[in-house]
Short mmCIF file of C-alpha atoms and ligand atoms in Angstrom, two decimals:
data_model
loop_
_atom_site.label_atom_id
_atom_site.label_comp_id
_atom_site.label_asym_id
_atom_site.label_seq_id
_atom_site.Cartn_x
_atom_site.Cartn_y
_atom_site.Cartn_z
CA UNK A 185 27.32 -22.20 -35.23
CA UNK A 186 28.01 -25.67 -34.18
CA UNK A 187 29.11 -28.32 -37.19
CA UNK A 188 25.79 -29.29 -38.10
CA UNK A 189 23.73 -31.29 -41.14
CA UNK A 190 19.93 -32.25 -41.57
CA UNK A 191 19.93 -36.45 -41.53
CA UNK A 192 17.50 -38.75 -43.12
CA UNK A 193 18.19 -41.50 -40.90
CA UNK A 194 20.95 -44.05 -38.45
CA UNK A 195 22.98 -44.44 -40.88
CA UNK A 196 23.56 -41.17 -41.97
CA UNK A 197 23.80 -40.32 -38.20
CA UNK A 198 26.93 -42.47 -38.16
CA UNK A 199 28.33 -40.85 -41.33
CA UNK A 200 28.08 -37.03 -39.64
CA UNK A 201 29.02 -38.88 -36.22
CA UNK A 202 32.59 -39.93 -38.55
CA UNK A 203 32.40 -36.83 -40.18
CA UNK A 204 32.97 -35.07 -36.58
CA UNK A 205 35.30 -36.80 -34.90
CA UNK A 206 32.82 -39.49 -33.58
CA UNK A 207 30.18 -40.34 -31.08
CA UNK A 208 28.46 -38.40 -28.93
CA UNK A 209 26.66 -36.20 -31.22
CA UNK A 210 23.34 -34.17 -30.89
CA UNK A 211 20.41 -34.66 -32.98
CA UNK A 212 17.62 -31.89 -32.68
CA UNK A 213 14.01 -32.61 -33.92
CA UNK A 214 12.86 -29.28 -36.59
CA UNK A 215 9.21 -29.24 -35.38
CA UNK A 216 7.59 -28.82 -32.09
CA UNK A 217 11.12 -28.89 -29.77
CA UNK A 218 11.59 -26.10 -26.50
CA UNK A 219 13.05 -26.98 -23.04
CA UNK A 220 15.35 -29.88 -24.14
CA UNK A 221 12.42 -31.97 -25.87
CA UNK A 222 13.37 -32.43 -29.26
CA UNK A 223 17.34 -32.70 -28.06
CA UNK A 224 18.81 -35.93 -27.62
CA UNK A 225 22.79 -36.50 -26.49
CA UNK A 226 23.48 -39.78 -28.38
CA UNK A 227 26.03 -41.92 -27.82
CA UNK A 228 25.90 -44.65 -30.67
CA UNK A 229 24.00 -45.61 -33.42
CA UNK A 230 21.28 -47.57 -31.69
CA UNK A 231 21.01 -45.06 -29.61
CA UNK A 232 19.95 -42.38 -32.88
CA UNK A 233 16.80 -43.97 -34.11
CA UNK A 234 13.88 -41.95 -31.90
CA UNK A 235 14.08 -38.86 -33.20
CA UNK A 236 13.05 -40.00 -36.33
CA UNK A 237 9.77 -41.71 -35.45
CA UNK A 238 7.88 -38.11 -35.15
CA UNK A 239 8.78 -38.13 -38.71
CA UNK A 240 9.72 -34.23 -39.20
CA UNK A 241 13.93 -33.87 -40.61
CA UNK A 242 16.67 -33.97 -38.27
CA UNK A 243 19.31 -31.96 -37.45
CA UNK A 244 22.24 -33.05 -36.45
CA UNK A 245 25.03 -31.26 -34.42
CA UNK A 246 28.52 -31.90 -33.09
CA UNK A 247 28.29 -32.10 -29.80
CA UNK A 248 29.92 -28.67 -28.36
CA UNK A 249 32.59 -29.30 -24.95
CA UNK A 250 31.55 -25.65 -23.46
CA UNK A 251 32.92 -23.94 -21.05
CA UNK A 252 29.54 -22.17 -20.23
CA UNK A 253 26.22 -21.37 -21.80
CA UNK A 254 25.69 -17.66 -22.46
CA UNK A 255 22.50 -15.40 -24.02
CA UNK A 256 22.59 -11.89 -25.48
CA UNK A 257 18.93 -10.74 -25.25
CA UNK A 258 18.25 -7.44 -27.67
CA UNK A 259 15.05 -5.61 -28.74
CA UNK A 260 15.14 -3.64 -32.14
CA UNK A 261 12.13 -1.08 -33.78
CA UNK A 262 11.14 -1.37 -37.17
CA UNK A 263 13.66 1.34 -38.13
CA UNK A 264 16.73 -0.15 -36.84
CA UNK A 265 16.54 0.93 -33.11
CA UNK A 266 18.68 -1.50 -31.16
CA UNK A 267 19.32 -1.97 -27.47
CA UNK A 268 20.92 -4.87 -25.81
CA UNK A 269 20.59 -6.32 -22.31
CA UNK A 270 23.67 -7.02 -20.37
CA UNK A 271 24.98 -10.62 -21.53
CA UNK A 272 23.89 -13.24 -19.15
CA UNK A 273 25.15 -17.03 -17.88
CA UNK A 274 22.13 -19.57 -18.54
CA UNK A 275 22.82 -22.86 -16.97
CA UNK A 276 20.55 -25.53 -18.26
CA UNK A 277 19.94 -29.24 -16.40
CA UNK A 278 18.48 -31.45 -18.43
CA UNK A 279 18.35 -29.13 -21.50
CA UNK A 280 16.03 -26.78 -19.73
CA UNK A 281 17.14 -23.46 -18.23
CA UNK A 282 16.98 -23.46 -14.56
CA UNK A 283 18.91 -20.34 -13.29
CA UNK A 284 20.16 -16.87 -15.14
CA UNK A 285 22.58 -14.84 -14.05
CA UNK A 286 23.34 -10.98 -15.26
CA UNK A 287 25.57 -9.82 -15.70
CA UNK A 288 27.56 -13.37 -16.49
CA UNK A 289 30.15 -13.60 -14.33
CA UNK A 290 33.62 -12.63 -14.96
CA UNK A 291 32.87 -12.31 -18.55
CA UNK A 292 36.18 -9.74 -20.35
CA UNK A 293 34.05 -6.55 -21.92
CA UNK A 294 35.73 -7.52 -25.66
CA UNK A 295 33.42 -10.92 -25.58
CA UNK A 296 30.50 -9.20 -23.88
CA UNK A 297 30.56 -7.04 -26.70
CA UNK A 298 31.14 -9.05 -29.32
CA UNK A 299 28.14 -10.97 -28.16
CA UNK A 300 25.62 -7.86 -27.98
CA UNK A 301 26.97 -6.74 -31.49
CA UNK A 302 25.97 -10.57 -32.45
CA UNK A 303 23.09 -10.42 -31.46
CA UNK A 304 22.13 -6.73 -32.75
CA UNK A 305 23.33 -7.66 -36.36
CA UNK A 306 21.26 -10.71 -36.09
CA UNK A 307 18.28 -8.80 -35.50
CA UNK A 308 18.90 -6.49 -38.45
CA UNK A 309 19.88 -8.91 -40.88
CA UNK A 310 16.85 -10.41 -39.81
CA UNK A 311 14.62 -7.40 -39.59
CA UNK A 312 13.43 -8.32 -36.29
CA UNK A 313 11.01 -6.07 -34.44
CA UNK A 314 10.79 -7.06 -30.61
CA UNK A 315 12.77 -9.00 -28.81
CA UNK A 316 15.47 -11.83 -30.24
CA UNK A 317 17.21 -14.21 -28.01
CA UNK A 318 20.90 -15.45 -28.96
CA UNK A 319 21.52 -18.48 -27.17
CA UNK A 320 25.07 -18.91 -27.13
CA UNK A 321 28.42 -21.54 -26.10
CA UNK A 322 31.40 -20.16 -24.91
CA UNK A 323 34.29 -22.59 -26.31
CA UNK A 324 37.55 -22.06 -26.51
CA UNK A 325 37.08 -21.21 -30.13
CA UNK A 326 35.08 -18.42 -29.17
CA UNK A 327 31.31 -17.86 -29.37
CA UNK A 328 28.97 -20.24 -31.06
CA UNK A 329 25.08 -19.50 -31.91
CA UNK A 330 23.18 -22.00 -30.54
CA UNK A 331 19.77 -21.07 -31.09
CA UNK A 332 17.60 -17.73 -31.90
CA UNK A 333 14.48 -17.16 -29.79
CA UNK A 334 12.25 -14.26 -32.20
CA UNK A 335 10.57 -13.08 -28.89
CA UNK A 336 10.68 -12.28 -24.84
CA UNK A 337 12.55 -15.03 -23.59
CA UNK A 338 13.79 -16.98 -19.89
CA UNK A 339 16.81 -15.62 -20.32
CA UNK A 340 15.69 -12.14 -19.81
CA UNK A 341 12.96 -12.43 -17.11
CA UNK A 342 15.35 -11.03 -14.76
CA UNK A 343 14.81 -8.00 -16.62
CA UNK A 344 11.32 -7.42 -15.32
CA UNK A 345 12.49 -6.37 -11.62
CA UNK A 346 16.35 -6.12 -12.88
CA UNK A 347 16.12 -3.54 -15.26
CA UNK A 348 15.37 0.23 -16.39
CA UNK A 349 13.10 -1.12 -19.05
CA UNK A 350 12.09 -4.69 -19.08
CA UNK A 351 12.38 -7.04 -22.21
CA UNK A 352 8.56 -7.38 -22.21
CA UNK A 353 8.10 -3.44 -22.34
CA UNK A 354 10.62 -2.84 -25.04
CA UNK A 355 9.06 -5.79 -26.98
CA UNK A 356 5.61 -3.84 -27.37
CA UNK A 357 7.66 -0.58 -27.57
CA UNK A 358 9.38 -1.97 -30.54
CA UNK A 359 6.47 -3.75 -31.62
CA UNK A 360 4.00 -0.34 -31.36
CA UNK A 361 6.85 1.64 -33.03
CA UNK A 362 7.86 3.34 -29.50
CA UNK A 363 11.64 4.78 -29.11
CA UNK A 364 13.22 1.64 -26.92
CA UNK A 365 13.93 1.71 -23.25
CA UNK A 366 16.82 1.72 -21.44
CA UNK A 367 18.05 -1.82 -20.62
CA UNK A 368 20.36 -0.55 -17.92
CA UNK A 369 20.66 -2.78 -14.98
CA UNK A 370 18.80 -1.41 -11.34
CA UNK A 371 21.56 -3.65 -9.41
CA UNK A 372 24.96 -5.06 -10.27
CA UNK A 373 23.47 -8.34 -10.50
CA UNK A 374 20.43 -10.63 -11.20
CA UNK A 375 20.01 -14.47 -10.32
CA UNK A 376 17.14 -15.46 -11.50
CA UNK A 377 15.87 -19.06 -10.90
CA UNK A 378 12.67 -20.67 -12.52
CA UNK A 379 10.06 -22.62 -10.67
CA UNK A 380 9.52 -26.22 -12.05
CA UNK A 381 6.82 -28.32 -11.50
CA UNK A 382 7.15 -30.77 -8.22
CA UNK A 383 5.12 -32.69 -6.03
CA UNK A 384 3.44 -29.94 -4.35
CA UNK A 385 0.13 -29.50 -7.26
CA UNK A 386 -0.28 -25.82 -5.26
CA UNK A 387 2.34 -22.91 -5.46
CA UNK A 388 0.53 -20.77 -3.18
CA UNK A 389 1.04 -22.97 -0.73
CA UNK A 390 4.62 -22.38 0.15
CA UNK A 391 4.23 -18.51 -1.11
CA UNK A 392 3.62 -16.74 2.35
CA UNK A 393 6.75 -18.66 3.79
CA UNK A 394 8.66 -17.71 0.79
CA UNK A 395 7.56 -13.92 0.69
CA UNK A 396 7.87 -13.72 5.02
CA UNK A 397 11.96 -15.33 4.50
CA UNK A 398 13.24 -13.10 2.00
CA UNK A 399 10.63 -9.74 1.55
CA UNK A 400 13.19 -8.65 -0.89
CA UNK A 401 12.85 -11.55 -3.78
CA UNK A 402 10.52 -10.60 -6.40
CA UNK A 403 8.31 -14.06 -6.49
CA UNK A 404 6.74 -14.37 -10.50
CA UNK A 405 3.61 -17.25 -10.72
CA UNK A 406 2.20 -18.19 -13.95
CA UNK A 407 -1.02 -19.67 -12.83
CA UNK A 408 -0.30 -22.44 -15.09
CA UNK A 409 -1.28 -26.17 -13.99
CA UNK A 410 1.79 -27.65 -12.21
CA UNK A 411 3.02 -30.61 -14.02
CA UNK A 412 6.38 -32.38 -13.04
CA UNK A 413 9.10 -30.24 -14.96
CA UNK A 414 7.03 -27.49 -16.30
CA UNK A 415 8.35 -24.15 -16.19
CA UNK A 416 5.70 -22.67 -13.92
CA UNK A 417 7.15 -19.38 -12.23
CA UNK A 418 10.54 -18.00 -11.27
CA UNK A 419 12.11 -16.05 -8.78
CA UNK A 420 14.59 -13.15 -9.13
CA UNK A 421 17.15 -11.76 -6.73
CA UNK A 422 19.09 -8.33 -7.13
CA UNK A 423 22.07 -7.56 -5.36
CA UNK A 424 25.60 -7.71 -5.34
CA UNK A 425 27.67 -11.34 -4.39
CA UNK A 426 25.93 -13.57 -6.63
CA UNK A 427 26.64 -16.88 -4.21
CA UNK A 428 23.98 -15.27 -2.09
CA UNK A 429 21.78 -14.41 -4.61
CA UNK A 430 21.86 -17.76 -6.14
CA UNK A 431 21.30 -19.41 -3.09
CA UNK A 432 18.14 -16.93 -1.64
CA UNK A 433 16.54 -17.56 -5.46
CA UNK A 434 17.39 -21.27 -5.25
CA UNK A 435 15.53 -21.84 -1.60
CA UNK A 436 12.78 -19.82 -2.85
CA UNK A 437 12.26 -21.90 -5.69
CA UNK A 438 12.66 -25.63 -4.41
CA UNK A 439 10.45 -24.55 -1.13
CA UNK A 440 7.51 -23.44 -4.13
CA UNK A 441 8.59 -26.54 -5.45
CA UNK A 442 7.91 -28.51 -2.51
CA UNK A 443 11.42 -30.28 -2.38
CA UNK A 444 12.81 -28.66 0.88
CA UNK A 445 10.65 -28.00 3.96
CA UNK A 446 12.39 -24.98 5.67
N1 ATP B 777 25.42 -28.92 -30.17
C1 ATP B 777 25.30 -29.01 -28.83
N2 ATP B 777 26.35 -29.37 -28.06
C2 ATP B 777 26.23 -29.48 -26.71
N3 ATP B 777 25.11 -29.22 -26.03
C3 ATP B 777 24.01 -28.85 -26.72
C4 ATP B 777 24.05 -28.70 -28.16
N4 ATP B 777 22.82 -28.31 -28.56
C5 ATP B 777 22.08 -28.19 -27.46
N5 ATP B 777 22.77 -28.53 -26.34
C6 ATP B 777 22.27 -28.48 -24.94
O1 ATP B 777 20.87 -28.69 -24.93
C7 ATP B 777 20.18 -27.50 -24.49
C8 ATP B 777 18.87 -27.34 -25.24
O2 ATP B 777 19.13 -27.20 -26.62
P1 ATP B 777 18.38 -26.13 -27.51
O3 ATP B 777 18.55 -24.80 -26.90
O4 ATP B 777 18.78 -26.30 -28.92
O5 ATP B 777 16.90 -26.69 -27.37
P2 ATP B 777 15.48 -26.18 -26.91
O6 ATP B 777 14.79 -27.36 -26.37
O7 ATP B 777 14.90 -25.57 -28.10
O8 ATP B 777 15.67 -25.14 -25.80
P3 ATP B 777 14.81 -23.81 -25.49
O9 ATP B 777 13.90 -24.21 -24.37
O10 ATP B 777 15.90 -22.89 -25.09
O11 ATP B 777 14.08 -23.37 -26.70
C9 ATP B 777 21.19 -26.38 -24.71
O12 ATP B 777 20.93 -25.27 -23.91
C10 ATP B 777 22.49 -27.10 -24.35
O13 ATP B 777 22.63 -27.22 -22.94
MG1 MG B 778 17.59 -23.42 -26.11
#
């Protein structure tokens, strides 16, 4: 995991800030936090005080120079049954995942490996039954853990058209005691790109268009009230080049969206 110490307030934000070679550093709220709320990239001192008006601890972190965010999305029974999902590329904006991509490209085998056993031995040392989520940073120092999701997670939506066995079936098969599925892959790759909140207050709206374009995306609503930012659907493309993919699952999503008009 990243360097990392719960703070009680600026000043001992400086001290870790010293203790790690400096400003920036991260500072991560303990309660309430998902889709980058909670995270703040600060750059000096001044800069540290909000996260301690909610008045919940503070964690602090280095701040991590990645090469690339990764996740390693497993599902485990209650008797040790493990399976793990191909390891994807997450790529965040704002500190909210907006596109997934499985398998991650041009990822060696040894580290794709190494971050499926992770995430297995996590689960077990954990007893987890269902699904866990590893979020992870490829460095240059290797992996590095940067959060654990105990259940179905955006990194694996793909997995509902992109897979033998979704991550939502093999949660309730794990959960209901059921030998796992098969998380084999049904193409040799997945973009999957979420649908945030825009302007446009009515998804179904730019649906038809979407589904006449491209009758081979698999288009996921929530039904959830549209708010700017909120994670309200995705899209998910299977294939093969994963430029095209990424950009038939991107045009989907901004048209939904409301930014593009064609
Ligand atoms: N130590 C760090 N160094 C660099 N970037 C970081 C660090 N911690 C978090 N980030 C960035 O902020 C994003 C969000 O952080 P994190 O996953 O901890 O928060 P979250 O809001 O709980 O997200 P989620 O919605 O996945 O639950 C990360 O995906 C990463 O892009
Ligand atoms: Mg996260």
């Amino acid at each position: 995991v990243p360097r990392h110490r719960v703070v009680v307030d600026t000043v001992d934000v400086a001290d870790f800030a010293a203790e790690v070679g400096g400003f920036p550093v991260i500072l991560k709220t303990t309660r309430g936090g998902y889709d980058g709320r909670g995270v703040w990239l600060v750059e000096d001192v001044a800069a540290a005080a909000e996260p301690f008006l909610a008045g919940v601890p503070v964690l602090a972190e280095e701040r991590v120079g990645f090469r690339r965010e990764l996740a390693a999305v497993v599902a485990r029974g209650p008797h040790g049954q493990g399976v793990a999902y191909p390891v994807v590329e997450t790529v965040q904006r704002d500190g909210m995942c907006v596109e997934v991509v499985a398998p991650a490209p041009g990822l060696d085998e040894a580290t794709a490996l190494a971050a499926q056993g992770l995430a297995l031995r996590v689960a077990d040392e954990l007893g987890v039954v269902g699904v866990l989520a590893v979020e992870l940073f490829e460095t240059e120092r290797g992996l590095l853990v940067n959060e654990l999701a105990m259940r179905p997670h955006n990194t694996g939506h793909w997995s509902i058209d992109g897979a033998v066995t979704s991550q939502f079936e093999n949660h309730l098969r794990a959960v209901l005691d059921l030998p796992l599925g098969a998380p084999t892959m049904l193409a040799p790759a997945a973009v999957m790109v979420n649908v945030l909140g825009g302007d446009t207050p009515d998804l179904h709206e730019g649906l038809r268009h979407v589904m006449a374009r491209d009758p081979a995306l698999r288009v996921h609503l929530y039904g959830k009230a549209v708010r700017p930012g909120r994670k309200v659907g995705h899209v998910t493309a299977l294939g093969e080049d994963v430029a095209e993919l990424r950009a038939r699952a991107h045009h989907a999503a901004d048209y939904l969206r409301g930014v593009i008009e064609r």
